[in-house]
GROMACS .gro file of C-alpha atoms in nm:
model
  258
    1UNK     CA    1  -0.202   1.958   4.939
    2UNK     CA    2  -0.517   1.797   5.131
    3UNK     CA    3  -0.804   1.980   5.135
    4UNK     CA    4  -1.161   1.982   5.301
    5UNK     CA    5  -1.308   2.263   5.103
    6UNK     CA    6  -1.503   2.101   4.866
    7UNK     CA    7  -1.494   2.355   4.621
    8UNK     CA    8  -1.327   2.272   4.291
    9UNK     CA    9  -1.044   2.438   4.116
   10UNK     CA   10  -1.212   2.367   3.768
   11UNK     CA   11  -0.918   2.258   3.504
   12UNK     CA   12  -0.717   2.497   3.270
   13UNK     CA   13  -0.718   2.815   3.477
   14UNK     CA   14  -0.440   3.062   3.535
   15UNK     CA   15  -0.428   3.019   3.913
   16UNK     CA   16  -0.094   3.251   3.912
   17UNK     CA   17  -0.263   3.503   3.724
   18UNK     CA   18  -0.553   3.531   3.930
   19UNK     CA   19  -0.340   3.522   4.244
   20UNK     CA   20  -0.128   3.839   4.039
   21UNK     CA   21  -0.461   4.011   4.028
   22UNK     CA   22  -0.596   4.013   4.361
   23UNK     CA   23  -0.211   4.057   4.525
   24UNK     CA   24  -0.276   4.441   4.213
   25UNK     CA   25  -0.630   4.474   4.360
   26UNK     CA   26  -0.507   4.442   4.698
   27UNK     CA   27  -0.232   4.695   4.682
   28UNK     CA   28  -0.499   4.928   4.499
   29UNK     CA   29  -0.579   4.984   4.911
   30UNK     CA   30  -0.280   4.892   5.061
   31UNK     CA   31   0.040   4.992   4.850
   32UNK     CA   32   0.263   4.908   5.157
   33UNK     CA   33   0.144   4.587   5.170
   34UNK     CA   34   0.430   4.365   5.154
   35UNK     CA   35   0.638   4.523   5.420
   36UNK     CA   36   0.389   4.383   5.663
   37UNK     CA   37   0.450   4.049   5.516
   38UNK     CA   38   0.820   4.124   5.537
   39UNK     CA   39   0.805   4.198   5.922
   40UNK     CA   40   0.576   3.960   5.958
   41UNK     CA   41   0.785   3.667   5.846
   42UNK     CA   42   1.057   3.788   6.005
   43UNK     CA   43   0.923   3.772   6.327
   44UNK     CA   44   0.790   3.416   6.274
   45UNK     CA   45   1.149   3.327   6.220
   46UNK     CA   46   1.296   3.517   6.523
   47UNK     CA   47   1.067   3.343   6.737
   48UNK     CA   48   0.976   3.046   6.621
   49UNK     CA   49   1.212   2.942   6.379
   50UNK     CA   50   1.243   2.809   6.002
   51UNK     CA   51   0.994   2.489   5.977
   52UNK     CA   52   0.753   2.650   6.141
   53UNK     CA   53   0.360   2.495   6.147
   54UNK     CA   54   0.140   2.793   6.043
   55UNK     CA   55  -0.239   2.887   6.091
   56UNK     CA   56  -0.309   3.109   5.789
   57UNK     CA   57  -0.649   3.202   5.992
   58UNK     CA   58  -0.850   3.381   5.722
   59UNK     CA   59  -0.625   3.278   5.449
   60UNK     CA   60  -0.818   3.402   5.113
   61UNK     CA   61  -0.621   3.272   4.796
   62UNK     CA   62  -0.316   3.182   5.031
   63UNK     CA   63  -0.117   3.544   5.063
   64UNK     CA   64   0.051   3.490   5.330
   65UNK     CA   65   0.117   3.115   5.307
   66UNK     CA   66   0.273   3.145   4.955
   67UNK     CA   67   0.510   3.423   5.140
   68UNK     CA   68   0.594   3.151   5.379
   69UNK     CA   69   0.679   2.855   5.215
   70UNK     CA   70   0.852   3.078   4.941
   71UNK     CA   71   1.116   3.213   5.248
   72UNK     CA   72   1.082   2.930   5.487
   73UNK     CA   73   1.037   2.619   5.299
   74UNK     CA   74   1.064   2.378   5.563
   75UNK     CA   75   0.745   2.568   5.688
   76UNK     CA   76   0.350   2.373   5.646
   77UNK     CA   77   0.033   2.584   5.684
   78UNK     CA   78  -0.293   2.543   5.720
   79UNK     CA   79  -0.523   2.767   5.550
   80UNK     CA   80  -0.876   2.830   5.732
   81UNK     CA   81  -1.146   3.053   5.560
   82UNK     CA   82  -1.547   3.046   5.425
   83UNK     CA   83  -1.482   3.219   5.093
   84UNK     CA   84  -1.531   2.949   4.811
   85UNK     CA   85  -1.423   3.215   4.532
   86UNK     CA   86  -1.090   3.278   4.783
   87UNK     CA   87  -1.054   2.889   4.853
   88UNK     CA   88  -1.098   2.814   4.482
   89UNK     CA   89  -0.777   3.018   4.396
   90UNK     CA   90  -0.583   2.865   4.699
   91UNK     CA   91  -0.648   2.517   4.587
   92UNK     CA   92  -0.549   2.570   4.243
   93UNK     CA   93  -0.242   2.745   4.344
   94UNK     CA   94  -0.158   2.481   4.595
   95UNK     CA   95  -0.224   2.163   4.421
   96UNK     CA   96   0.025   1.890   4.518
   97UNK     CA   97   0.209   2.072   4.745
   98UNK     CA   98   0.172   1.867   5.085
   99UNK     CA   99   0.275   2.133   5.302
  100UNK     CA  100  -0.055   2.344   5.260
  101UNK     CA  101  -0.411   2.188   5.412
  102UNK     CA  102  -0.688   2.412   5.337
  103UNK     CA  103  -0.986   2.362   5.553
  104UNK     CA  104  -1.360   2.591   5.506
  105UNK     CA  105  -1.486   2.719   5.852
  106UNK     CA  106  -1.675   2.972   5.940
  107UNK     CA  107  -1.458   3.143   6.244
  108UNK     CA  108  -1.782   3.258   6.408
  109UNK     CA  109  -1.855   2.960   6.432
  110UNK     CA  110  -1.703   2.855   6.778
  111UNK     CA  111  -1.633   2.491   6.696
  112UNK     CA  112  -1.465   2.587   6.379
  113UNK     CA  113  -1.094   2.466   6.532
  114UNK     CA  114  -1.234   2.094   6.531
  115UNK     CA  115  -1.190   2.132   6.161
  116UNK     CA  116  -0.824   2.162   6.211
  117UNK     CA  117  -0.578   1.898   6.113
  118UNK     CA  118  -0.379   1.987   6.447
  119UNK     CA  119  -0.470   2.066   6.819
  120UNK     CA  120  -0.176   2.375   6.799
  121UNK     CA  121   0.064   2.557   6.615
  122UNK     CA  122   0.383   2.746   6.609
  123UNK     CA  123   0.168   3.080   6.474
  124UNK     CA  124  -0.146   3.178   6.364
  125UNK     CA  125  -0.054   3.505   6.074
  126UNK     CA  126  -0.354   3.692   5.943
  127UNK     CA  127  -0.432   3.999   5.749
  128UNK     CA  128  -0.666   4.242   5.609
  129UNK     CA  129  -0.948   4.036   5.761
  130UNK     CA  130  -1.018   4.039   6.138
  131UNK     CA  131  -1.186   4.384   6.053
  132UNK     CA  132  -1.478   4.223   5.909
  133UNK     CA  133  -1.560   4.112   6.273
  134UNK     CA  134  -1.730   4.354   6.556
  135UNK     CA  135  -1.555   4.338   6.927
  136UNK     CA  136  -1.742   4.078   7.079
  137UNK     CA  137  -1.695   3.801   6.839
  138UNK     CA  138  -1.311   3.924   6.769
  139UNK     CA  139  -1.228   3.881   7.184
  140UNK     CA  140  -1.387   3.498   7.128
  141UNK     CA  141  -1.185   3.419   6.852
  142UNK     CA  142  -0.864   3.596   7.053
  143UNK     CA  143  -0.986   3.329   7.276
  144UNK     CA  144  -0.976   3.000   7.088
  145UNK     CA  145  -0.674   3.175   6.889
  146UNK     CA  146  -0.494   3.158   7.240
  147UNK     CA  147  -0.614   2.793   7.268
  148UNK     CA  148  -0.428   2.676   6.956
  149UNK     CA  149  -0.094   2.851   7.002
  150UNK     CA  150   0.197   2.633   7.186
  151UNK     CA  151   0.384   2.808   7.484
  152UNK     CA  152   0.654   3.036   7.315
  153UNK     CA  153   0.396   3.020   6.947
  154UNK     CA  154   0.305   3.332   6.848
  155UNK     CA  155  -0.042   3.516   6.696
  156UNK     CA  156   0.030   3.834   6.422
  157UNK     CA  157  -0.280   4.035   6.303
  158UNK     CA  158  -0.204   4.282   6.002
  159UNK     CA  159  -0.475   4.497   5.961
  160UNK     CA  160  -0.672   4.852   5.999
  161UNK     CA  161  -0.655   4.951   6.331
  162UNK     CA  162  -0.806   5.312   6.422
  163UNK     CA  163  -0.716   5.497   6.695
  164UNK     CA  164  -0.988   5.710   6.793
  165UNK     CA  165  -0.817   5.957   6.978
  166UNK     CA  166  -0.655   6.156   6.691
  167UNK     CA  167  -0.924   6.218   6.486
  168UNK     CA  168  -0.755   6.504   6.264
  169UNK     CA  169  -0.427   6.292   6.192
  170UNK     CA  170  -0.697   6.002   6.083
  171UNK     CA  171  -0.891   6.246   5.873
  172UNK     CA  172  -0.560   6.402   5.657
  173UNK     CA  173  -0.433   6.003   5.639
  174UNK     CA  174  -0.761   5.909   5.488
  175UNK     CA  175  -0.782   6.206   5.242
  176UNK     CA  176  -0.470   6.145   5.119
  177UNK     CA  177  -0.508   5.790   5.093
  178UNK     CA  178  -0.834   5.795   4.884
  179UNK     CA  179  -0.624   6.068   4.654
  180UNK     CA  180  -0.421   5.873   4.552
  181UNK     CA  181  -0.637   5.581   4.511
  182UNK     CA  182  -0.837   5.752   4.262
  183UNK     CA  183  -0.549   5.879   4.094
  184UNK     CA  184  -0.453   5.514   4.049
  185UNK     CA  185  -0.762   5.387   3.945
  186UNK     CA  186  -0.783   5.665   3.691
  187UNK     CA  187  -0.424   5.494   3.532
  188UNK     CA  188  -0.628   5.158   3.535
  189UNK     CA  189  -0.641   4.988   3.897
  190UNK     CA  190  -0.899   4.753   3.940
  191UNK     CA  191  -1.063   4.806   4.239
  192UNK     CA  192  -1.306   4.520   4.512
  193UNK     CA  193  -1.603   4.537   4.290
  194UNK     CA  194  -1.467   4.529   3.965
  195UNK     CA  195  -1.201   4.234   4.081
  196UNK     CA  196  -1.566   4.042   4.178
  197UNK     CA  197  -1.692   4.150   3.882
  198UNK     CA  198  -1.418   3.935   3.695
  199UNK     CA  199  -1.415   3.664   3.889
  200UNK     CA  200  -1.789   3.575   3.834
  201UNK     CA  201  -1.690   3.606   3.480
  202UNK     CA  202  -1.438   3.289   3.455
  203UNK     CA  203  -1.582   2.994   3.423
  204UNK     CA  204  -1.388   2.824   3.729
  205UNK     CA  205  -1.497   3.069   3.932
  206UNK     CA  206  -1.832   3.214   3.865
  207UNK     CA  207  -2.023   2.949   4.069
  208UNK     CA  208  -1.821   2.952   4.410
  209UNK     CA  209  -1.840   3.375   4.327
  210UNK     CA  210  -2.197   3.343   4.357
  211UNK     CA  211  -2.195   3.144   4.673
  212UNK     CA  212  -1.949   3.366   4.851
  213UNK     CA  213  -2.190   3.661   4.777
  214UNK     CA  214  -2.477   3.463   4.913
  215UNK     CA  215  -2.243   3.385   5.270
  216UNK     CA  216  -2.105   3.719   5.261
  217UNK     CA  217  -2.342   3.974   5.061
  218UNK     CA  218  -2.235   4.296   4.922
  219UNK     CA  219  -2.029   4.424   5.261
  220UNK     CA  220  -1.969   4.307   5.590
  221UNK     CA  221  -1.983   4.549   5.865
  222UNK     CA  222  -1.721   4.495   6.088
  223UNK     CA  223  -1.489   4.720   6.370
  224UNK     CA  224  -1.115   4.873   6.366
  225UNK     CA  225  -1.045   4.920   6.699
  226UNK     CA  226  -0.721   5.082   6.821
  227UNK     CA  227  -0.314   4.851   6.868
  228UNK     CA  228  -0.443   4.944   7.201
  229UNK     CA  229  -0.747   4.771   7.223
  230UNK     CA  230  -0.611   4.422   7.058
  231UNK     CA  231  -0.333   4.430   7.292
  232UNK     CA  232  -0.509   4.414   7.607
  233UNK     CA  233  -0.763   4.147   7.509
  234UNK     CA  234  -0.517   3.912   7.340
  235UNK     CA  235  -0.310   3.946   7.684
  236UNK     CA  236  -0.697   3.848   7.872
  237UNK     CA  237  -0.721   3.571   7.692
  238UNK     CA  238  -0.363   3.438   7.739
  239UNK     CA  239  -0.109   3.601   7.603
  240UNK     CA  240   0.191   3.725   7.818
  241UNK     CA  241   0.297   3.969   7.534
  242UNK     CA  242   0.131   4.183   7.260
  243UNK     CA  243   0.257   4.514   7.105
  244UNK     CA  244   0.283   4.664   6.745
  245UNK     CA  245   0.541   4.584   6.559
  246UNK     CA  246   0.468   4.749   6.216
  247UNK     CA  247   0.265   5.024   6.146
  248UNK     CA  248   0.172   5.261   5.841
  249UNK     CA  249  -0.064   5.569   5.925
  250UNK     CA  250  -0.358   5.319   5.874
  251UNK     CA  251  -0.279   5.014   5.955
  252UNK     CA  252  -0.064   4.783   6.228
  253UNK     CA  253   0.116   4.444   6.247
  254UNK     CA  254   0.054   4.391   6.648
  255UNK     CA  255   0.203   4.062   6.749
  256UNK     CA  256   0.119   3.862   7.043
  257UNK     CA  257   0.336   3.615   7.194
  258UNK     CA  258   0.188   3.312   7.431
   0.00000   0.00000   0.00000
């Protein structure tokens, strides 16, 4: 693995374990989560084959590039995100392995793709993350996205995606949802601020913790716009194809093709 992070894995830590706990904490919100990656790797391999070169855009602790390599091992990624906690976990889980390059960028930044070890890629796979970003700034980053996929790559966002007009169908989804997330944190579940908690407890992690909750603070305030709305601006900014391809009652898997 090469790296241009900078932010130490520390020596003696459970990297599997913590990658274990965030995969729990993760499903805490999202218990379908893996079917996402499921489609989601399928549809890498429909349309752009089995040694694919991936853009894990947003990677965190390497989710969706340890999915990858584990069913396409001829496959290299690239793992772009700010989160030195995240990175942390990615490095130690990635050590040696010289098909993963993780690389820190901010991705409102808009010269963050000079950081990249390559001008394009195959696909560009992200999840649970985009949210964090309000309309404007997402249709930029469609933008450069568009610039770094190949002719025939492909771009997949997993991720909440509201759609406005059926307010009452959102409202019984959400109830329900929360339900049974309490009911599972009653049995135990850990949930985002107790998995933080933790993680500024180990010793290989407490200092990049801090830092990410100096970049980041407590929340980021972000938008979920509609399938609808990320399928018309990815096809403005280049794409000849976008459409869902997944969806649960709260989230979609819309995939773009260039």
């Amino acid at each position: 693995m090469t790296t241009s992070t900078g932010t130490g894995t520390g020596t003696g830590t459970d990297w599997a374990a913590w990658q274990e706990s965030w995969d729990r904490q993760q499903e805490w919100y999202m218990p379908d989560r893996e079917d996402r990656f499921r489609i989601m790797l399928d549809m890498v391999e429909a349309l752009v084959g089995t040694a694919p070169r991936v853009l894990d855009l947003a990677c965190g602790t390497g989710t969706i590039t340890a999915r990858l390599l584990a069913r396409l091992p001829g496959a290299t990624s690239t793992g772009v995100d700010l989160d030195p906690a995240l990175l942390a976990i990615a490095e130690g889980t990635f050590a040696g392995d010289d098909r993963v390059t993780l690389v820190t960028a901010d991705l409102k930044d808009p010269d963050w793709t000079a950081r990249l070890p390559y001008d394009s890629y195959d696909a560009v796979l992200t999840a649970t993350a985009l949210h964090w970003l309000h309309r404007d700034p997402l249709a930029d980053l469609y933008g450069r996205i568009a610039g770094l996929v190949r002719d025939g790559g492909v771009f997949m966002n997993a991720d909440h995606m509201i759609d406005e007009t059926t307010p009452r169908i959102n409202a019984a989804e959400r109830a329900q949802r929360h339900a049974r997330m309490d009911q599972a944190r009653s049995r135990g579940a850990v949930d985002w601020a107790e998995w933080w908690r933790l993680a500024a407890q180990d010793p290989a992690l407490a200092a990049p913790t801090a830092r990410r909750f100096e970049i980041y603070g407590e929340h980021a305030d972000g938008d979920m716009p509609s399938p609808a709305w990320h399928a018309r601006v990815l096809r403005e900014k280049g794409f000849t194809e976008a459409r869902p391809v997944w969806c649960s009652p709260s989230d979609t898997l819309l995939l773009a093709v260039k």
